Coordinates of C-alpha atoms in Angstrom, one line a residue:
Chain A
M764 CA 18.6 13.4 23.3
A765 CA 15.8 15.1 21.2
E766 CA 18.2 14.9 18.2
E767 CA 17.8 11.1 18.2
L768 CA 14.5 11.6 16.5
I769 CA 14.1 13.7 13.4
L770 CA 11.1 14.1 11.1
L771 CA 11.7 15.2 7.6
D772 CA 8.4 16.7 6.5
E773 CA 6.6 19.4 4.5
W774 CA 4.0 21.5 6.3
L775 CA 1.0 20.7 4.0
S776 CA 1.7 17.0 3.5
M777 CA -1.2 14.8 4.7
F778 CA 1.3 12.0 4.9
G779 CA 3.6 14.1 7.1
M780 CA 0.7 15.1 9.3
R781 CA 0.1 11.4 10.0
A782 CA 3.6 11.1 11.4
R783 CA 3.2 14.3 13.4
I784 CA -0.2 13.2 14.9
A785 CA 1.2 9.8 15.8
L786 CA 4.2 11.4 17.6
A787 CA 2.0 13.9 19.4
E788 CA -0.4 11.1 20.5
K789 CA 2.5 9.3 22.1
G790 CA 3.9 12.5 23.6
I791 CA 7.3 12.0 21.9
K792 CA 9.7 14.9 21.4
Y793 CA 11.4 15.2 18.0
V794 CA 13.2 17.7 15.8
Y795 CA 11.0 18.8 12.9
K796 CA 12.8 19.6 9.6
E797 CA 10.9 21.3 6.9
E798 CA 11.9 20.2 3.4
D799 CA 11.7 22.3 0.3
L800 CA 10.6 19.7 -2.3
D801 CA 11.9 21.9 -5.1
N802 CA 15.3 21.7 -3.6
K803 CA 15.5 18.5 -1.5
S804 CA 18.1 18.3 1.3
Q805 CA 21.1 16.0 1.2
M806 CA 19.6 14.4 4.3
L807 CA 16.4 13.5 2.5
L808 CA 18.2 12.1 -0.5
Q809 CA 20.4 10.0 1.8
M810 CA 17.6 8.8 4.1
N811 CA 15.1 8.0 1.4
P812 CA 17.2 7.3 -1.7
I813 CA 14.5 5.1 -3.2
H814 CA 11.4 7.3 -3.3
K815 CA 13.1 10.7 -2.2
K816 CA 9.8 11.6 -0.5
I817 CA 8.8 13.0 2.8
P818 CA 7.9 12.0 5.5
V819 CA 11.0 10.3 6.8
L820 CA 11.4 9.5 10.5
I821 CA 15.0 9.2 11.5
H822 CA 15.4 7.3 14.7
K823 CA 19.0 6.9 16.1
G824 CA 20.3 7.6 12.6
K825 CA 18.1 5.0 10.8
P826 CA 15.3 6.1 8.4
I827 CA 11.8 4.8 8.4
C828 CA 9.9 5.8 5.2
E829 CA 6.2 5.7 4.1
S830 CA 3.7 7.4 6.4
I831 CA 1.7 4.3 7.4
N832 CA 4.9 2.4 8.1
I833 CA 6.0 5.3 10.3
V834 CA 2.8 5.3 12.2
E835 CA 3.1 1.5 12.8
Y836 CA 6.7 1.9 13.8
I837 CA 5.9 4.6 16.4
D838 CA 3.1 2.4 17.7
E839 CA 5.5 -0.6 18.2
V840 CA 8.4 1.3 19.7
W841 CA 6.5 3.6 22.0
N842 CA 4.2 0.9 23.2
E843 CA 3.4 2.0 26.7
S844 CA 0.4 4.1 25.9
V845 CA -2.9 3.1 24.3
P846 CA -1.9 1.3 21.0
F847 CA -3.1 2.7 17.6
L848 CA -3.7 -0.8 16.3
P849 CA -6.0 -3.3 18.0
S850 CA -4.3 -6.5 19.3
D851 CA -6.7 -8.9 17.8
P852 CA -5.3 -10.1 14.4
Y853 CA -8.7 -9.8 12.6
Q854 CA -9.4 -6.3 13.9
K855 CA -5.9 -5.4 13.0
S856 CA -6.3 -6.7 9.4
Q857 CA -9.5 -4.6 9.1
A858 CA -7.6 -1.5 10.3
R859 CA -4.9 -2.1 7.8
F860 CA -7.4 -2.7 5.0
W861 CA -9.1 0.7 5.7
A862 CA -5.8 2.6 6.0
D863 CA -4.9 1.2 2.6
F864 CA -8.4 2.2 1.3
V865 CA -7.7 5.8 2.5
N866 CA -4.4 5.8 0.6
K867 CA -6.1 4.6 -2.6
K868 CA -9.5 6.2 -2.5
V869 CA -8.8 9.5 -0.7
G870 CA -5.0 9.9 -1.1
D871 CA -4.5 8.9 -4.7
V872 CA -7.8 10.3 -5.8
G873 CA -7.2 13.6 -4.0
G874 CA -3.8 13.7 -5.6
R875 CA -5.6 13.8 -9.0
I876 CA -7.7 16.7 -7.9
W877 CA -5.5 19.5 -6.7
P878 CA -3.0 19.4 -9.6
G879 CA -5.5 18.1 -12.1
R880 CA -7.0 19.6 -15.2
R881 CA -10.7 20.4 -15.1
D882 CA -11.8 17.1 -16.9
E883 CA -9.6 15.0 -14.5
I884 CA -11.1 16.9 -11.5
E885 CA -14.7 16.0 -12.5
V886 CA -13.8 12.2 -12.7
A887 CA -11.9 12.3 -9.5
K888 CA -14.6 14.2 -7.6
K889 CA -17.1 11.4 -8.2
E890 CA -14.6 8.8 -7.0
L891 CA -13.7 10.9 -3.9
I892 CA -17.3 11.2 -2.8
E893 CA -17.8 7.5 -3.3
G894 CA -14.7 6.8 -1.2
L895 CA -15.8 9.1 1.6
K896 CA -19.2 7.6 1.6
E897 CA -17.7 4.1 2.1
L898 CA -15.7 5.4 4.9
E899 CA -18.7 6.9 6.5
I900 CA -20.5 3.6 6.4
V901 CA -17.5 1.9 8.1
L902 CA -17.4 4.6 10.8
G903 CA -21.1 4.1 11.5
D904 CA -22.1 5.4 14.9
K905 CA -18.8 4.9 16.5
P906 CA -16.9 7.9 17.9
Y907 CA -13.7 6.8 16.1
F908 CA -12.9 4.3 13.4
G909 CA -11.1 2.3 16.1
G910 CA -14.2 2.3 18.2
D911 CA -14.1 4.3 21.5
T912 CA -10.4 5.2 21.1
F913 CA -8.6 7.3 18.4
G914 CA -6.4 5.0 16.4
Y915 CA -4.7 3.8 13.3
V916 CA -7.5 4.5 10.7
D917 CA -8.3 7.9 12.4
I918 CA -4.6 8.9 12.1
A919 CA -4.6 7.7 8.4
L920 CA -7.6 9.7 7.4
I921 CA -7.8 12.9 9.6
P922 CA -5.0 14.8 7.8
F923 CA -7.1 14.8 4.7
Y924 CA -9.7 16.9 6.5
T925 CA -7.3 19.8 6.2
W926 CA -7.6 19.3 2.4
F927 CA -11.4 19.0 2.2
Y928 CA -11.7 22.8 1.8
T929 CA -9.4 22.7 -1.2
Y930 CA -11.3 19.7 -2.7
E931 CA -14.6 21.5 -2.1
E932 CA -13.5 24.7 -3.7
L933 CA -12.0 23.0 -6.8
C934 CA -14.8 20.4 -7.2
N935 CA -17.7 22.7 -6.2
F936 CA -19.4 20.5 -3.6
K937 CA -19.6 20.2 0.2
V938 CA -18.3 17.1 2.0
E939 CA -20.8 17.7 4.8
A940 CA -23.7 17.6 2.4
E941 CA -22.6 14.2 1.3
C942 CA -21.2 12.8 4.6
D943 CA -22.3 14.6 7.7
K944 CA -21.2 11.9 10.1
L945 CA -17.7 12.0 8.7
I946 CA -17.5 15.7 9.3
A947 CA -18.8 15.2 12.9
W948 CA -16.0 12.6 13.3
A949 CA -13.4 15.0 11.8
K950 CA -14.5 17.8 14.2
R951 CA -14.3 15.3 17.1
C952 CA -10.7 14.4 16.1
K953 CA -9.8 18.1 15.7
Q954 CA -10.6 18.7 19.3
R955 CA -7.6 16.5 20.2
E956 CA -4.5 18.6 20.7
S957 CA -2.4 15.9 19.0
V958 CA -4.4 16.7 15.9
S959 CA -5.1 20.4 16.1
K960 CA -1.4 21.2 16.7
S961 CA -0.2 18.8 14.0
V962 CA -2.3 19.7 11.0
A963 CA -1.9 22.6 8.5
D964 CA -4.5 25.4 8.2
E965 CA -7.0 24.6 5.5
K966 CA -7.0 28.1 4.0
E967 CA -3.2 28.1 3.8
V968 CA -3.4 24.8 2.0
Y969 CA -5.9 26.2 -0.4
E970 CA -3.8 29.3 -1.1
Y971 CA -0.8 27.1 -1.8
V972 CA -2.9 25.1 -4.3
V973 CA -4.3 28.2 -6.0
N974 CA -0.8 29.5 -6.5
Y975 CA 0.4 26.1 -7.8
R976 CA -2.5 25.9 -10.3
K977 CA -1.7 29.5 -11.5
R978 CA 2.0 28.7 -11.9
F979 CA 1.2 25.6 -14.1
D980 CA -1.8 27.3 -15.8
L981 CA -4.2 24.6 -14.8
D982 CA -7.5 26.6 -14.7
Chain B
M1409 CA -12.9 -28.3 10.2
A1410 CA -11.0 -27.5 6.9
E1411 CA -14.1 -25.5 5.9
E1412 CA -13.3 -22.9 8.5
L1413 CA -10.6 -21.6 6.1
I1414 CA -11.4 -20.8 2.5
L1415 CA -9.2 -19.0 -0.1
L1416 CA -10.9 -17.3 -3.0
D1417 CA -8.3 -17.1 -5.6
E1418 CA -7.4 -17.3 -9.3
W1419 CA -4.7 -19.7 -10.4
L1420 CA -2.4 -17.1 -12.2
S1421 CA -2.7 -14.3 -9.6
M1422 CA 0.6 -13.3 -8.1
F1423 CA -1.3 -11.9 -5.2
G1424 CA -3.2 -15.1 -4.7
M1425 CA 0.1 -17.0 -4.8
R1426 CA 1.3 -15.0 -1.9
A1427 CA -1.6 -16.2 0.2
R1428 CA -1.0 -19.8 -1.0
I1429 CA 2.7 -19.7 -0.2
A1430 CA 2.0 -18.2 3.3
L1431 CA -0.5 -20.9 4.0
A1432 CA 1.8 -23.7 2.8
E1433 CA 4.7 -22.3 4.8
K1434 CA 2.6 -22.6 7.9
G1435 CA 1.3 -26.0 7.0
I1436 CA -2.3 -24.9 7.1
K1437 CA -5.1 -26.8 5.4
Y1438 CA -7.7 -24.8 3.6
V1439 CA -10.3 -25.0 0.9
Y1440 CA -9.2 -23.4 -2.4
K1441 CA -12.0 -21.9 -4.5
E1442 CA -11.1 -20.8 -8.0
E1443 CA -12.8 -17.6 -9.1
D1444 CA -13.9 -16.8 -12.7
L1445 CA -13.2 -13.1 -12.7
D1446 CA -15.4 -12.6 -15.7
N1447 CA -18.2 -14.0 -13.7
K1448 CA -17.5 -13.4 -10.0
S1449 CA -19.1 -15.6 -7.4
Q1450 CA -21.7 -14.3 -4.9
M1451 CA -19.2 -15.4 -2.2
L1452 CA -16.5 -13.1 -3.6
L1453 CA -18.9 -10.1 -4.0
Q1454 CA -20.2 -10.6 -0.4
M1455 CA -16.7 -11.1 1.1
N1456 CA -14.9 -8.3 -0.7
P1457 CA -17.7 -5.8 -1.5
I1458 CA -15.3 -2.9 -1.6
H1459 CA -12.7 -4.0 -4.2
K1460 CA -14.4 -7.3 -5.5
K1461 CA -10.9 -8.7 -6.0
I1462 CA -9.2 -12.0 -5.1
P1463 CA -7.4 -13.1 -3.0
V1464 CA -9.8 -13.2 -0.1
L1465 CA -9.1 -15.4 2.9
I1466 CA -12.2 -16.4 4.8
H1467 CA -11.5 -17.5 8.4
K1468 CA -14.4 -18.7 10.5
G1469 CA -16.7 -16.8 8.1
K1470 CA -14.8 -13.5 8.3
P1471 CA -13.0 -12.1 5.2
I1472 CA -9.4 -10.8 5.1
C1473 CA -8.7 -8.9 1.9
E1474 CA -5.5 -7.6 0.2
S1475 CA -2.7 -10.1 -0.3
I1476 CA -0.1 -8.4 2.0
N1477 CA -2.7 -8.1 4.7
I1478 CA -3.5 -11.8 4.3
V1479 CA 0.1 -12.8 4.7
E1480 CA 0.5 -10.7 7.8
Y1481 CA -2.8 -12.1 9.2
I1482 CA -1.6 -15.7 8.7
D1483 CA 1.7 -14.8 10.4
E1484 CA -0.1 -13.4 13.4
V1485 CA -2.7 -16.1 13.8
W1486 CA -0.5 -19.2 13.2
N1487 CA 2.4 -17.9 15.2
E1488 CA 4.0 -21.1 16.4
S1489 CA 6.4 -21.6 13.5
V1490 CA 9.1 -19.3 12.3
P1491 CA 7.5 -15.9 11.8
F1492 CA 7.5 -14.2 8.3
L1493 CA 8.2 -10.8 9.8
P1494 CA 11.2 -10.0 12.1
S1495 CA 10.3 -9.0 15.7
D1496 CA 12.5 -5.9 15.8
P1497 CA 10.4 -2.9 14.9
Y1498 CA 13.0 -1.3 12.7
Q1499 CA 13.6 -4.5 10.7
K1500 CA 9.9 -5.0 10.5
S1501 CA 9.5 -1.5 9.1
Q1502 CA 12.1 -2.3 6.4
A1503 CA 10.4 -5.5 5.4
R1504 CA 7.1 -3.6 5.1
F1505 CA 8.8 -0.9 3.0
W1506 CA 10.2 -3.4 0.6
A1507 CA 6.9 -5.4 0.3
D1508 CA 5.3 -2.1 -0.6
F1509 CA 8.1 -1.4 -3.1
V1510 CA 7.3 -4.8 -4.7
N1511 CA 3.7 -3.8 -5.0
K1512 CA 4.5 -0.5 -6.7
K1513 CA 7.6 -1.2 -8.7
V1514 CA 6.9 -4.8 -9.8
G1515 CA 3.2 -5.3 -9.3
D1516 CA 1.9 -2.0 -10.7
V1517 CA 4.6 -1.9 -13.3
G1518 CA 4.1 -5.5 -14.4
G1519 CA 0.4 -4.7 -14.5
R1520 CA 1.1 -2.2 -17.2
I1521 CA 3.1 -4.7 -19.3
W1522 CA 0.9 -7.7 -19.8
P1523 CA -2.3 -5.9 -20.9
G1524 CA -0.4 -2.9 -22.3
R1525 CA 0.0 -1.5 -25.8
R1526 CA 3.4 -1.6 -27.3
D1527 CA 4.4 2.0 -26.4
E1528 CA 3.2 1.4 -22.8
I1529 CA 5.2 -1.8 -22.6
E1530 CA 8.5 0.0 -23.6
V1531 CA 8.1 2.6 -20.8
A1532 CA 7.1 -0.1 -18.2
K1533 CA 10.0 -2.4 -19.2
K1534 CA 12.6 0.3 -18.2
E1535 CA 10.8 0.8 -14.8
L1536 CA 10.6 -2.9 -14.2
I1537 CA 14.3 -3.4 -14.7
E1538 CA 15.1 -0.5 -12.5
G1539 CA 12.8 -1.9 -9.8
L1540 CA 14.3 -5.4 -10.0
K1541 CA 17.8 -4.0 -9.8
E1542 CA 17.0 -2.1 -6.6
L1543 CA 15.6 -5.3 -5.2
E1544 CA 18.8 -7.1 -6.1
I1545 CA 20.8 -4.5 -4.3
V1546 CA 18.7 -5.0 -1.2
L1547 CA 19.0 -8.8 -1.4
G1548 CA 22.8 -8.4 -1.6
D1549 CA 24.5 -11.7 -0.7
K1550 CA 21.9 -12.9 1.7
P1551 CA 20.1 -16.2 0.8
Y1552 CA 16.7 -14.5 1.4
F1553 CA 15.4 -11.0 1.8
G1554 CA 14.8 -11.8 5.4
G1555 CA 18.4 -13.0 5.9
D1556 CA 18.8 -16.7 6.5
T1557 CA 15.1 -17.5 6.6
F1558 CA 12.5 -17.2 4.0
G1559 CA 10.1 -14.4 5.0
Y1560 CA 7.8 -11.6 4.3
V1561 CA 9.5 -9.9 1.4
D1562 CA 10.4 -13.2 -0.2
I1563 CA 6.7 -14.2 -0.1
A1564 CA 5.7 -10.8 -1.5
L1565 CA 8.1 -11.1 -4.5
I1566 CA 8.5 -14.7 -5.4
P1567 CA 5.1 -15.1 -7.2
F1568 CA 6.3 -12.6 -9.8
Y1569 CA 9.0 -15.0 -10.8
T1570 CA 6.2 -17.0 -12.5
W1571 CA 5.5 -14.0 -14.6
F1572 CA 9.1 -13.2 -15.5
Y1573 CA 8.8 -15.4 -18.6
T1574 CA 5.8 -13.4 -19.8
Y1575 CA 7.5 -10.0 -19.1
E1576 CA 10.6 -11.3 -20.9
E1577 CA 8.7 -12.4 -24.0
L1578 CA 6.7 -9.2 -24.2
C1579 CA 9.6 -6.9 -23.5
N1580 CA 12.3 -8.8 -25.3
F1581 CA 14.9 -9.0 -22.5
K1582 CA 16.2 -11.5 -20.0
V1583 CA 15.9 -10.8 -16.3
E1584 CA 18.9 -13.0 -15.6
A1585 CA 21.1 -10.8 -17.9
E1586 CA 20.1 -7.8 -15.7
C1587 CA 19.9 -9.4 -12.3
D1588 CA 21.6 -12.8 -12.0
K1589 CA 21.6 -12.8 -8.2
L1590 CA 17.8 -12.2 -8.1
I1591 CA 17.3 -15.2 -10.4
A1592 CA 19.6 -17.3 -8.1
W1593 CA 17.4 -16.2 -5.2
A1594 CA 14.2 -17.1 -7.1
K1595 CA 15.5 -20.6 -7.9
R1596 CA 16.5 -21.0 -4.3
C1597 CA 12.9 -20.1 -3.2
K1598 CA 11.4 -22.4 -5.9
Q1599 CA 13.2 -25.4 -4.2
R1600 CA 10.8 -24.9 -1.3
E1601 CA 7.8 -27.1 -1.6
S1602 CA 5.6 -24.2 -0.2
V1603 CA 6.6 -22.2 -3.3
S1604 CA 6.8 -24.8 -6.0
K1605 CA 3.4 -26.3 -5.2
S1606 CA 1.8 -22.9 -4.8
V1607 CA 2.8 -21.1 -8.0
A1608 CA 1.4 -21.3 -11.5
D1609 CA 3.4 -22.7 -14.5
E1610 CA 5.2 -19.8 -16.3
K1611 CA 4.3 -21.2 -19.7
E1612 CA 0.6 -21.4 -18.9
V1613 CA 0.7 -17.9 -17.6
Y1614 CA 2.3 -16.8 -20.9
E1615 CA -0.3 -18.7 -22.9
Y1616 CA -3.1 -17.0 -21.0
V1617 CA -1.6 -13.6 -21.6
V1618 CA -1.1 -14.3 -25.3
N1619 CA -4.7 -15.3 -25.7
Y1620 CA -5.8 -12.2 -23.7
R1621 CA -3.7 -9.9 -25.9
K1622 CA -5.2 -11.5 -29.1
R1623 CA -8.8 -11.2 -27.7
F1624 CA -8.3 -7.4 -27.1
D1625 CA -6.1 -6.9 -30.2
L1626 CA -3.2 -5.5 -28.3
D1627 CA -0.3 -6.5 -30.6

């Protein structure tokens, strides 16, 4: 019954990677369907008619959209293993706050870098570094954002590590020089098979972005 | 022990109203502290150092930030009454999806209308109407977004009703002419004391906006 669970995704999407990591952490089998976002499938248009975006998790024919929502759904449905979210309401509210912070200060800001003009990149670079520094403070000396166990905020943030090389090349800086503990955390996460097998190759992401920027004459 | 629960808020904030409605629905007593956002209090800066925004719910000295997060926290901590969120994971994921939709397609879009220049308002008006029409489709013939009971998506959306008059005056349209079922839903919600006592007066909101627009020479 693997067909009962389908992930509509695109290989380099950090949002898609969140879903892949969450599914791998829970040891769930699913059918992966790569979308061509220049030519979206009928299935994607039917399953996410509102935003028409990946990732979409289709469980028993019903779609769940938005990556953080998908991670939370997976955590609730396959609830026999270690949960991604803490059970304490306050700790849970903090995890949700920081996942939202990742969306805004890494996701949205990163989304202004890779397809951005040079002047936009300079502004976004500064904001990105600020955001990553805030995250490093929150991480502190813990092995993971969730404490001793890999969890919700880790899943929300780690896919962006795959994009750091692209941000670094386009912005001319090194994340490690700014946030060495965050890089140590990312390497720790990458040792997990659930992460290493779910994320894209950083050089392939960069190559894609370089080609995209050439195509739209952005440099 | 009312001091154990404090809400930092601003009277016309739709996000603050969400927190007020959620607290009123649960019958929870709290101390309301009005913030002057031109001159933020030390308490606000300490309790939300990242975004420095209202609303902030402070429970036993610990802050919960971001309005949707606050609503979910209230639902989890005071869990003896009818819950805001359904218990079924799929239904829950749908409620979260639509609350996020409200943030993006009503909140963000509305946030481009009231302090916007005339050309920005025209673009945003079209998007706002599209967003409200989508919401009306989702509501369908149900009394509330949650079905028979007032819940999560209702709490996320109803504060914007207070702002409809402002959007209508600035954009020169009537929400009811576009979405009559949505207005019927809003009036139904407004009959609840938890809503009517928690929301601002629509004319006072408009007056504030008119003064703001004069101050920044936006018309």
